[in-house]
Coordinates of C-alpha atoms in Angstrom, one line a residue:
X1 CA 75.2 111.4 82.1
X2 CA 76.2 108.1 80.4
X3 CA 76.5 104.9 82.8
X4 CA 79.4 103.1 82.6
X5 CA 80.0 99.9 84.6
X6 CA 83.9 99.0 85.1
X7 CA 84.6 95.4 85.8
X8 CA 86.8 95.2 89.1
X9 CA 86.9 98.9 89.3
X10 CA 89.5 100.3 92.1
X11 CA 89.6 104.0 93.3
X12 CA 92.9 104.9 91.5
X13 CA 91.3 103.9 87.9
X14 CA 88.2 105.3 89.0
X15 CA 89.9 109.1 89.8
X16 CA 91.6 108.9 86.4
X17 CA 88.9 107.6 84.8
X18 CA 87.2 110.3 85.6
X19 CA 89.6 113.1 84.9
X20 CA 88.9 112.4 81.6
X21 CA 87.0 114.1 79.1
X22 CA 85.0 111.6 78.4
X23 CA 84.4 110.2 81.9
X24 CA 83.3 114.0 82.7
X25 CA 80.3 113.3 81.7
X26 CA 80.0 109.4 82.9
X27 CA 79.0 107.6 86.2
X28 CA 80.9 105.0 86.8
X29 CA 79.6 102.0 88.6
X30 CA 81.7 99.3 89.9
X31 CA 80.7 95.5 88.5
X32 CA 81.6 93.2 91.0
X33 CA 84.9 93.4 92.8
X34 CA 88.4 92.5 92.6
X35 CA 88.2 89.6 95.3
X36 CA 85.1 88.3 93.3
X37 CA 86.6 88.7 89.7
X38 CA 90.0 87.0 90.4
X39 CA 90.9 85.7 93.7
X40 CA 91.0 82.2 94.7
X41 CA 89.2 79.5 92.4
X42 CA 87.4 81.4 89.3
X43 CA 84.1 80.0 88.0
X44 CA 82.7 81.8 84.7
X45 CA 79.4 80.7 84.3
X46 CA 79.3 82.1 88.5
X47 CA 80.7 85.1 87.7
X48 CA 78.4 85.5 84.7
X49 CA 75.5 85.4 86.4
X50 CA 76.6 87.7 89.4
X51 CA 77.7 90.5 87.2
X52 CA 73.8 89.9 85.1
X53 CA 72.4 90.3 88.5
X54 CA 73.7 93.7 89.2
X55 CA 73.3 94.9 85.5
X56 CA 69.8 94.0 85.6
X57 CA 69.1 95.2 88.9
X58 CA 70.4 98.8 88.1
X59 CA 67.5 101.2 87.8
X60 CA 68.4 103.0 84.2
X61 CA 70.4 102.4 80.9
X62 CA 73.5 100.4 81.1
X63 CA 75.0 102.5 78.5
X64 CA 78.8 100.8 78.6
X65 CA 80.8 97.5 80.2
X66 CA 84.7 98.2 80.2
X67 CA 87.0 96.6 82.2
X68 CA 91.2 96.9 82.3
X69 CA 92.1 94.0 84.2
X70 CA 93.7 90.7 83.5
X71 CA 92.0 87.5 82.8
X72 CA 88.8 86.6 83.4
X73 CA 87.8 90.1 83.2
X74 CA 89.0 90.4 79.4
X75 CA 86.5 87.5 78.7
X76 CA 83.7 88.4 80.6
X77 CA 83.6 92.0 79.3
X78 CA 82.6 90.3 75.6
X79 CA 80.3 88.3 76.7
X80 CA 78.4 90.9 78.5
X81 CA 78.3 93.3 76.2
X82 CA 77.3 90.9 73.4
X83 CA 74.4 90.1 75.6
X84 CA 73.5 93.8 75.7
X85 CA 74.0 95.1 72.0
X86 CA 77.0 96.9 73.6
X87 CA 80.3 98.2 71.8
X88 CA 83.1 95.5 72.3
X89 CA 85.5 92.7 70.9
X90 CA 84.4 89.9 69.7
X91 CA 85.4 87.2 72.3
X92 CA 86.8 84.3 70.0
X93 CA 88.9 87.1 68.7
X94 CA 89.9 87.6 72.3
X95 CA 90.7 84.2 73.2
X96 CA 92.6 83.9 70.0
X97 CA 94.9 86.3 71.8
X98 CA 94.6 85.0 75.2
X99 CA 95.3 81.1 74.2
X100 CA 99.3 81.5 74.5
X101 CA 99.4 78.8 71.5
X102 CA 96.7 79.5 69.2
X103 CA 98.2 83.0 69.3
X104 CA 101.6 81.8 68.1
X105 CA 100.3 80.1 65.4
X106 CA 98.5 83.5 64.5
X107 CA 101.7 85.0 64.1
X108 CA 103.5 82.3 62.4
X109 CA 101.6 83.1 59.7
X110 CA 102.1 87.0 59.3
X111 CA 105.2 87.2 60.8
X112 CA 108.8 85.7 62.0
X113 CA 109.0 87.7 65.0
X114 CA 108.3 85.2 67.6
X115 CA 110.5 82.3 69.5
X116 CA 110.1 78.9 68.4
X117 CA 107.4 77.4 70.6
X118 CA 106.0 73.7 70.9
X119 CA 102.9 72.3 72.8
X120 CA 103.4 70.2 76.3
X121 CA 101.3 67.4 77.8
X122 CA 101.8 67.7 81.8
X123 CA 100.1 64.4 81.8
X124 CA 103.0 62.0 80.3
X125 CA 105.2 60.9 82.5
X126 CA 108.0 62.9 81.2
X127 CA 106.9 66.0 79.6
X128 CA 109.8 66.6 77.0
X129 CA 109.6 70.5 75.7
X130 CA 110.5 70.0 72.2
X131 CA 112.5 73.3 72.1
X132 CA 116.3 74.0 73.2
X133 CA 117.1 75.6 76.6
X134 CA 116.8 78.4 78.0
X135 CA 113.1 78.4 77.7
X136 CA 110.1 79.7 79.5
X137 CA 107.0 76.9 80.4
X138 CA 103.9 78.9 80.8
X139 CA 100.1 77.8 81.0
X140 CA 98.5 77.7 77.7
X141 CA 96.4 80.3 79.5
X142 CA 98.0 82.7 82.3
X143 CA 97.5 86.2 83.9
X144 CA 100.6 88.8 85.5
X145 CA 102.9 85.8 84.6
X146 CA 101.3 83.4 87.0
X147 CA 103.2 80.0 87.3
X148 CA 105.8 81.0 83.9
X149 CA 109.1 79.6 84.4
X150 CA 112.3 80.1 82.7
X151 CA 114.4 76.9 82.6
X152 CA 117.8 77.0 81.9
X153 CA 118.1 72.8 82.1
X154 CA 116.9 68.9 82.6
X155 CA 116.4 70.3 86.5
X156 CA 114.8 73.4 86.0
X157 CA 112.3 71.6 83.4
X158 CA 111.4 69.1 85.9
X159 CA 110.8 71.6 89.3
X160 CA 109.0 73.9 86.7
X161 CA 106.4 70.7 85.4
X162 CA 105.7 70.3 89.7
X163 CA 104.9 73.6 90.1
X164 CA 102.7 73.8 87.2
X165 CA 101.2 70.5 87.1
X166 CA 100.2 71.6 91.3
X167 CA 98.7 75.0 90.1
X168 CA 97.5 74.9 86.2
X169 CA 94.0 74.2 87.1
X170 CA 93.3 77.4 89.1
X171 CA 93.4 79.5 85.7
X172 CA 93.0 76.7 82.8
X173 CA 89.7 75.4 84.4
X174 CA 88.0 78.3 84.2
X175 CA 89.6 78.9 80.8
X176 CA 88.8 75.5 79.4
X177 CA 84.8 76.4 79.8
X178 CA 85.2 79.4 78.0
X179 CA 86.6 77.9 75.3
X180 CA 83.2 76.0 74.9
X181 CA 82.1 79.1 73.6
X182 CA 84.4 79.0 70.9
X183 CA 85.4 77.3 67.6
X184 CA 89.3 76.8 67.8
X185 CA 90.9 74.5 64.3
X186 CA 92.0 71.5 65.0
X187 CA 95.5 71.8 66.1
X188 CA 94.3 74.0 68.7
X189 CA 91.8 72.2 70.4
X190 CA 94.2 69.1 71.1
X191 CA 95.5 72.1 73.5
X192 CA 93.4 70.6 76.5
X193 CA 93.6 71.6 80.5
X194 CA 96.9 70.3 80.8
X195 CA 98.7 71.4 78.2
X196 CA 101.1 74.3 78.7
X197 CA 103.7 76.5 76.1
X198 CA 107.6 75.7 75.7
X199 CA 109.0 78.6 74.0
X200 CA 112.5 79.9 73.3
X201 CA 113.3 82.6 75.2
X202 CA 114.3 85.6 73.8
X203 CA 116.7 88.3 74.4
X204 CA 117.3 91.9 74.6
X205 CA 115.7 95.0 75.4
X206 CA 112.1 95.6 76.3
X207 CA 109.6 97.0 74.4
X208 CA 105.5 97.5 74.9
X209 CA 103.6 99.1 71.7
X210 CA 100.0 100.0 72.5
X211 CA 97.2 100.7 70.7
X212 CA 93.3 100.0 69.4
X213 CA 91.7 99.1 66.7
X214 CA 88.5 101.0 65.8
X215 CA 86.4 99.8 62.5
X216 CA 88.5 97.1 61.8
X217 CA 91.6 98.9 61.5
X218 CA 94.2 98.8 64.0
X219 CA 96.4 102.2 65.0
X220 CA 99.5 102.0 67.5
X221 CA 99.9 105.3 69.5
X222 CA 102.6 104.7 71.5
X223 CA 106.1 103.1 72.0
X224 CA 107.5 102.3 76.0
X225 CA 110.6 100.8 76.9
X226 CA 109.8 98.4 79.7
X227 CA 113.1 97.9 82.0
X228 CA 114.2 94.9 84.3
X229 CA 116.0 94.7 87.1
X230 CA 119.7 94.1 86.5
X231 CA 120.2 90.4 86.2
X232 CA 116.8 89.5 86.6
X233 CA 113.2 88.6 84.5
X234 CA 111.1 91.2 86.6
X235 CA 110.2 94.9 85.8
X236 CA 111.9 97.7 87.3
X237 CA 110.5 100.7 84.7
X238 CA 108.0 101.3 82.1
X239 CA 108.8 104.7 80.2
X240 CA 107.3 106.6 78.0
X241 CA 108.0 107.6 75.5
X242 CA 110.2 105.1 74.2
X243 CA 114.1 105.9 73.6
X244 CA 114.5 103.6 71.0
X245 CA 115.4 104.8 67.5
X246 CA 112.9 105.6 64.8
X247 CA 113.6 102.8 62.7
X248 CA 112.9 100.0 65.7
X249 CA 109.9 101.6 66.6
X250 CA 108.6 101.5 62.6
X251 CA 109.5 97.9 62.4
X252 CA 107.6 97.0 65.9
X253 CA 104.6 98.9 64.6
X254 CA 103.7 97.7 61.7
X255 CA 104.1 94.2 63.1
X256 CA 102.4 94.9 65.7
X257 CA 99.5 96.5 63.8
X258 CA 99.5 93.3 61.4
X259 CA 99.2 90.6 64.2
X260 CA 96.5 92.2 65.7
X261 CA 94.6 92.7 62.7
X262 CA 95.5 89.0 61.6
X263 CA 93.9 88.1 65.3
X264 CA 90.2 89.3 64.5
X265 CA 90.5 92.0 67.2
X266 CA 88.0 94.9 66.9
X267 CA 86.5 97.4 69.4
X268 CA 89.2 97.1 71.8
X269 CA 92.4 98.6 72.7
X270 CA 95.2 96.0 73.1
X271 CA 99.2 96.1 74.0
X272 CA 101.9 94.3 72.1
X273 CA 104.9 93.2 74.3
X274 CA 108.5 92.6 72.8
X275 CA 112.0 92.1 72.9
X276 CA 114.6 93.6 70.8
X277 CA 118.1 91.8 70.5
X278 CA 120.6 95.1 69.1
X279 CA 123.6 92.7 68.4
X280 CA 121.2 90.0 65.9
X281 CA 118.9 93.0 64.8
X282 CA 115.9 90.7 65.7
X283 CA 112.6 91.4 67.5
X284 CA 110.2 88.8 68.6
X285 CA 106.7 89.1 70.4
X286 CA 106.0 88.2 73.8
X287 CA 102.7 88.2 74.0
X288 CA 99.3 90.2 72.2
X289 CA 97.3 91.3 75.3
X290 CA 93.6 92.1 74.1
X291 CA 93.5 94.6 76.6
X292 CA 93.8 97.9 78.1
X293 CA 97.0 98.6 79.8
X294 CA 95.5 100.4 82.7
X295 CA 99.1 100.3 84.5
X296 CA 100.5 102.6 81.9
X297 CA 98.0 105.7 82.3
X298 CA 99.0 107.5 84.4
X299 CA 102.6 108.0 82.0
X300 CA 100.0 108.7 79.3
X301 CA 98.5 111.8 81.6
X302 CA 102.0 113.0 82.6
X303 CA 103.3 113.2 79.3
X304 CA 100.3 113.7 76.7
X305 CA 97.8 115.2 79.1
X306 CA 95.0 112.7 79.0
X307 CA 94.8 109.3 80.1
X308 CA 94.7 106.7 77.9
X309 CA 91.4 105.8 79.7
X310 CA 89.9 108.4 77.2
X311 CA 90.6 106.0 74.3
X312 CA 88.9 102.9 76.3
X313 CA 85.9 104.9 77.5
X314 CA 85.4 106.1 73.4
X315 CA 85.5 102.6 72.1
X316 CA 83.4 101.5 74.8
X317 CA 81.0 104.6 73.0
X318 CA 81.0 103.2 69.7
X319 CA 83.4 106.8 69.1
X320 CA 86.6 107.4 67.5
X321 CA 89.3 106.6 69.8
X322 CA 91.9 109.3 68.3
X323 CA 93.0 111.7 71.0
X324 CA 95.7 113.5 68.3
X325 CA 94.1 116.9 69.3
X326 CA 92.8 116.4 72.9
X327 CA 95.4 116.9 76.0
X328 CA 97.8 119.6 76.8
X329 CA 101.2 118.4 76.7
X330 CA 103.0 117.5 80.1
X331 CA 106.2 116.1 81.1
X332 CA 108.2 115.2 78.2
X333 CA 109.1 111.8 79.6
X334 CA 108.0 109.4 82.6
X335 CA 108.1 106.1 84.1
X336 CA 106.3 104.2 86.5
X337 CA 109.1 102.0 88.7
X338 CA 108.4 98.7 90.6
X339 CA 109.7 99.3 94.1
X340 CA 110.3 95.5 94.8
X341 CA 112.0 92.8 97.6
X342 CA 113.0 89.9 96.9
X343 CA 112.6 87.8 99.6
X344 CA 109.4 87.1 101.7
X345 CA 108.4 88.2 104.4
X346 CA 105.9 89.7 107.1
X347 CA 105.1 93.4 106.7
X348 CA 104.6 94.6 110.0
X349 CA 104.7 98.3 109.0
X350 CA 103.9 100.1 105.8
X351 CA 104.3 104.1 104.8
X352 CA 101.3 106.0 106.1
X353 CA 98.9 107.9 104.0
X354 CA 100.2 111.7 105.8
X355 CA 103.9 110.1 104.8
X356 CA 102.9 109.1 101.1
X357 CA 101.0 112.7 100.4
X358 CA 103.9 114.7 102.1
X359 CA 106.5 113.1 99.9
X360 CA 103.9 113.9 96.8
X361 CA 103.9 117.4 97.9
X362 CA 107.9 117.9 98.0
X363 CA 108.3 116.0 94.3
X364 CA 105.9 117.6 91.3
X365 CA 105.1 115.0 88.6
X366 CA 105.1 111.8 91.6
X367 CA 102.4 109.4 92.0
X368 CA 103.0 106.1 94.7
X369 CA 100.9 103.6 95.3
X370 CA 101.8 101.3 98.2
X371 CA 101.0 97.6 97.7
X372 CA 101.3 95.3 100.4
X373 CA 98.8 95.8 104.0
X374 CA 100.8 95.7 107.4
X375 CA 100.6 91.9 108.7
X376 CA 100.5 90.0 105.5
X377 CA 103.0 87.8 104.4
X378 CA 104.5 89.4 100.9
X379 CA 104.1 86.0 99.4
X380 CA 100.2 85.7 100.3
X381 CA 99.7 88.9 98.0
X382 CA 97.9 88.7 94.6
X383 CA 99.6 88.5 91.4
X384 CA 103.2 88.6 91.9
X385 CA 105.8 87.7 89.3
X386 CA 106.9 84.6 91.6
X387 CA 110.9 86.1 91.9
X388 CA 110.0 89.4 94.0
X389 CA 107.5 91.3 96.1
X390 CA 105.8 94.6 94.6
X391 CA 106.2 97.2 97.6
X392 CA 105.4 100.4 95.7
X393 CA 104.6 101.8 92.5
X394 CA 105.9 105.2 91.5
X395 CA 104.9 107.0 88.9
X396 CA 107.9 110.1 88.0
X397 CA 107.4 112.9 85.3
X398 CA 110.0 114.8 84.5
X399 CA 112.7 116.8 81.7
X400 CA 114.8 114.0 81.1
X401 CA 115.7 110.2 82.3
X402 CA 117.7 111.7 85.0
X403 CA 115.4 113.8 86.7
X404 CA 112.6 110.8 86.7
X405 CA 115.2 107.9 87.6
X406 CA 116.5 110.7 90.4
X407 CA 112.7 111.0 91.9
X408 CA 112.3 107.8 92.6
X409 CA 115.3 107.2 94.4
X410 CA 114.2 109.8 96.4
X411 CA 111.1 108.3 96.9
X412 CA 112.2 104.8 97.3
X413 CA 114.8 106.5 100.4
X414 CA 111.9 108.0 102.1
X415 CA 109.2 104.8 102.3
X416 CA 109.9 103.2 105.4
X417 CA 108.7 99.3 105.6
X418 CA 109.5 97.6 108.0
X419 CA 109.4 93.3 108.3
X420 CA 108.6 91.7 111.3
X421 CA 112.2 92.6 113.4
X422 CA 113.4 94.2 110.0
X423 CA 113.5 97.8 108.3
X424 CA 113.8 98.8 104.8
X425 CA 115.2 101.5 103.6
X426 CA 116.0 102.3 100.3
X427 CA 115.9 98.4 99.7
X428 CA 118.3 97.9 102.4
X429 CA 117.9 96.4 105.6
X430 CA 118.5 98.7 108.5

């Protein structure tokens, strides 16, 4: 049995990593926790030496170091298994990815799908973007959109430097000492604490590629659509597989596949997030995340039989990550929904356990995950988009985009949360 020590590791990624068939043959072992990794104020060389401490106290071979969370995880994952002679990305190559404007720069020079984008000192006086409205401000380093703002004018700009200039430290601190570690050109490491991105924002449909890149070479194996809420900037869907036509998903693959490549990445499995404007015929990159998407997998087991886990735990092996003839086919399409609210509030009652497993019963192909404990406030909860409230996530298999959209109306009818003197049903107050 190989030992394999998951950074943050929670009980729903640790059942699917262990369904698959890789992990059948694995123990995992949790490396520090969730609370430790990411809450509150984050302090690397700490955190360093915490996860060492358990490594080096473990009584046998540490024989992997895999992690599938958001920053500082996808750093500290490098770093330890550098330390160890372990399988993993190199981390400048990481941080390349992870430094919201070195990246850019990256693909500026394979590529023309990205919005224009210009650097911003929160220290002047008046911060001037440099790029037309709307735009998006975001850290130069961020995680699960943390303190990105669209701004639509002079106003908006100005509430969005506040908010940033009272919260930028909590993520870019920690960030800035990595980056110690690193040897960024010249243009980038102006970039200091206070710095954040102005880009254009882009328009159109959704889409997430992801993929790996094993030996140098990187391979995209899938195509979602990712699907907001009507009239706003916050998920209601990923789906797999995508719906869009052949020729789209060609063209986001093989840029896709270049950027990554031109990014150093090795070792690693990583998602590509875009949008796609139908009326201009133009697609531009959100972001390069140098990491696994752990909240697509259990699509990936629905539809292709095994999570995409398998491919993380293989590269984690020094293996080939192609699964092309490994899983029994499933579902041919599913989607994992955001069950959201958006306002705050108290939750002074949440679906029971019995209530949750009953509903599973009564609906093949369903998976929900209820976020939010009875008595906190919604807005006290950990990496929310900052415009609504995760309640649930449901996961729907299923024939067709009917029968999976159908599910989780079903499901979202039956969860009963209630708010201090209100009740939610079906997203409406009863």
């Amino acid at each position: 049995m190989k030992n394999v020590f998951v950074m943050g590791m929670d009980e729903r990624n640790h059942d699917l990593l262990r369904r698959t068939p890789t992990g059948r043959d694995c123990r995992f072992h949790r490396l520090l926790s969730i609370e430790e990794l990411q809450i509150g104020e984050i302090d690397i060389e700490r955190t360093l030496d915490a996860a060492r401490r358990v490594l080096d106290d473990f009584d046998g071979p540490v024989d992997a170091i895999i992690g599938y969370r958001d920053f500082p995880i996808t750093l500290l994952v490098p770093i330890l298994c550098a330390e160890r002679g372990l399988p993993g990305p190199d981390l400048e190559a990481v941080v390349r990815c992870e430094h919201k404007y070195w990246s850019r720069f990256l693909q500026a020079e394979v590529t023309d799908a990205h919005p224009p984008f210009a650097l911003v000192d929160l220290d002047l006086d008046d911060p001037r973007p440099g790029v037309e409205y709307p735009l998006w401000m975001k850290p130069i380093k961020s995680a699960s959109s943390e303190l990105a703002f669209r701004v639509e004018d002079d106003r908006g700009l100005a509430r969005a430097v506040e908010l940033l200039r009272e919260g930028i430290d909590r993520l870019s601190r920690p960030f800035e000492s990595v980056m110690e570690r690193v040897d960024p050109p010249e243009k980038v490491a102006e970039a200091g604490r206070h710095h954040c991105l102005a880009e254009g924002a882009l328009h159109g449909v959704q889409i997430a590629v992801e993929g790996y890149v094993y030996r140098g070479r990187a391979v995209v194996y899938a195509v979602l659509d990712s699907v907001d809420f009507p009239g706003t900037p916050v998920f209601l869907r990923h789906q797999y597989p995508s719906a869009m036509p052949d020729e789209i998903r060609r063209r986001l693959v093989d840029i896709a596949e270049r950027v990554v490549e031109h990014h150093g990445l090795d070792s690693t499995t990583f998602s590509v997030e875009f949008f796609y404007d139908p009326i201009e015929d133009r697609i531009g990159i959100v972001e390069i995340n140098p990491r696994h998407s752990q909240s697509h997998t259990a699509l990936f087991e629905l539809v292709d039989g095994v999570a995409n886990h398998e491919r993380m735990l293989r590269l984690a092996m020094g293996e080939d990550p192609d699964l092309s003839d490994v899983g029994e086919k499933g579902y041919p399409v599913a989607a994992e929904w955001y069950h959201r609210r958006f306002r705050d509030g108290v939750v002074s009652r949440v679906p029971t356990t019995e209530e949750v497993r009953a509903l599973e019963r009564t609906l093949p192909g369903v998976r929900i995950q209820i976020v939010p404990e009875a008595g906190r406030r919604l807005s006290d909860m950990f990496a929310q988009d900052g415009y609504s409230y995760e309640l649930a996530k449901v996961v729907t298999g299923g024939e067709d985009e009917l029968e999976i959209q159908a599910k989780y109306e079903r499901c979202v009818k039956a969860l009963r949360f209630e708010f201090e003197d209100e009740t939610v049903r079906g997203g409406d107050i009863v």
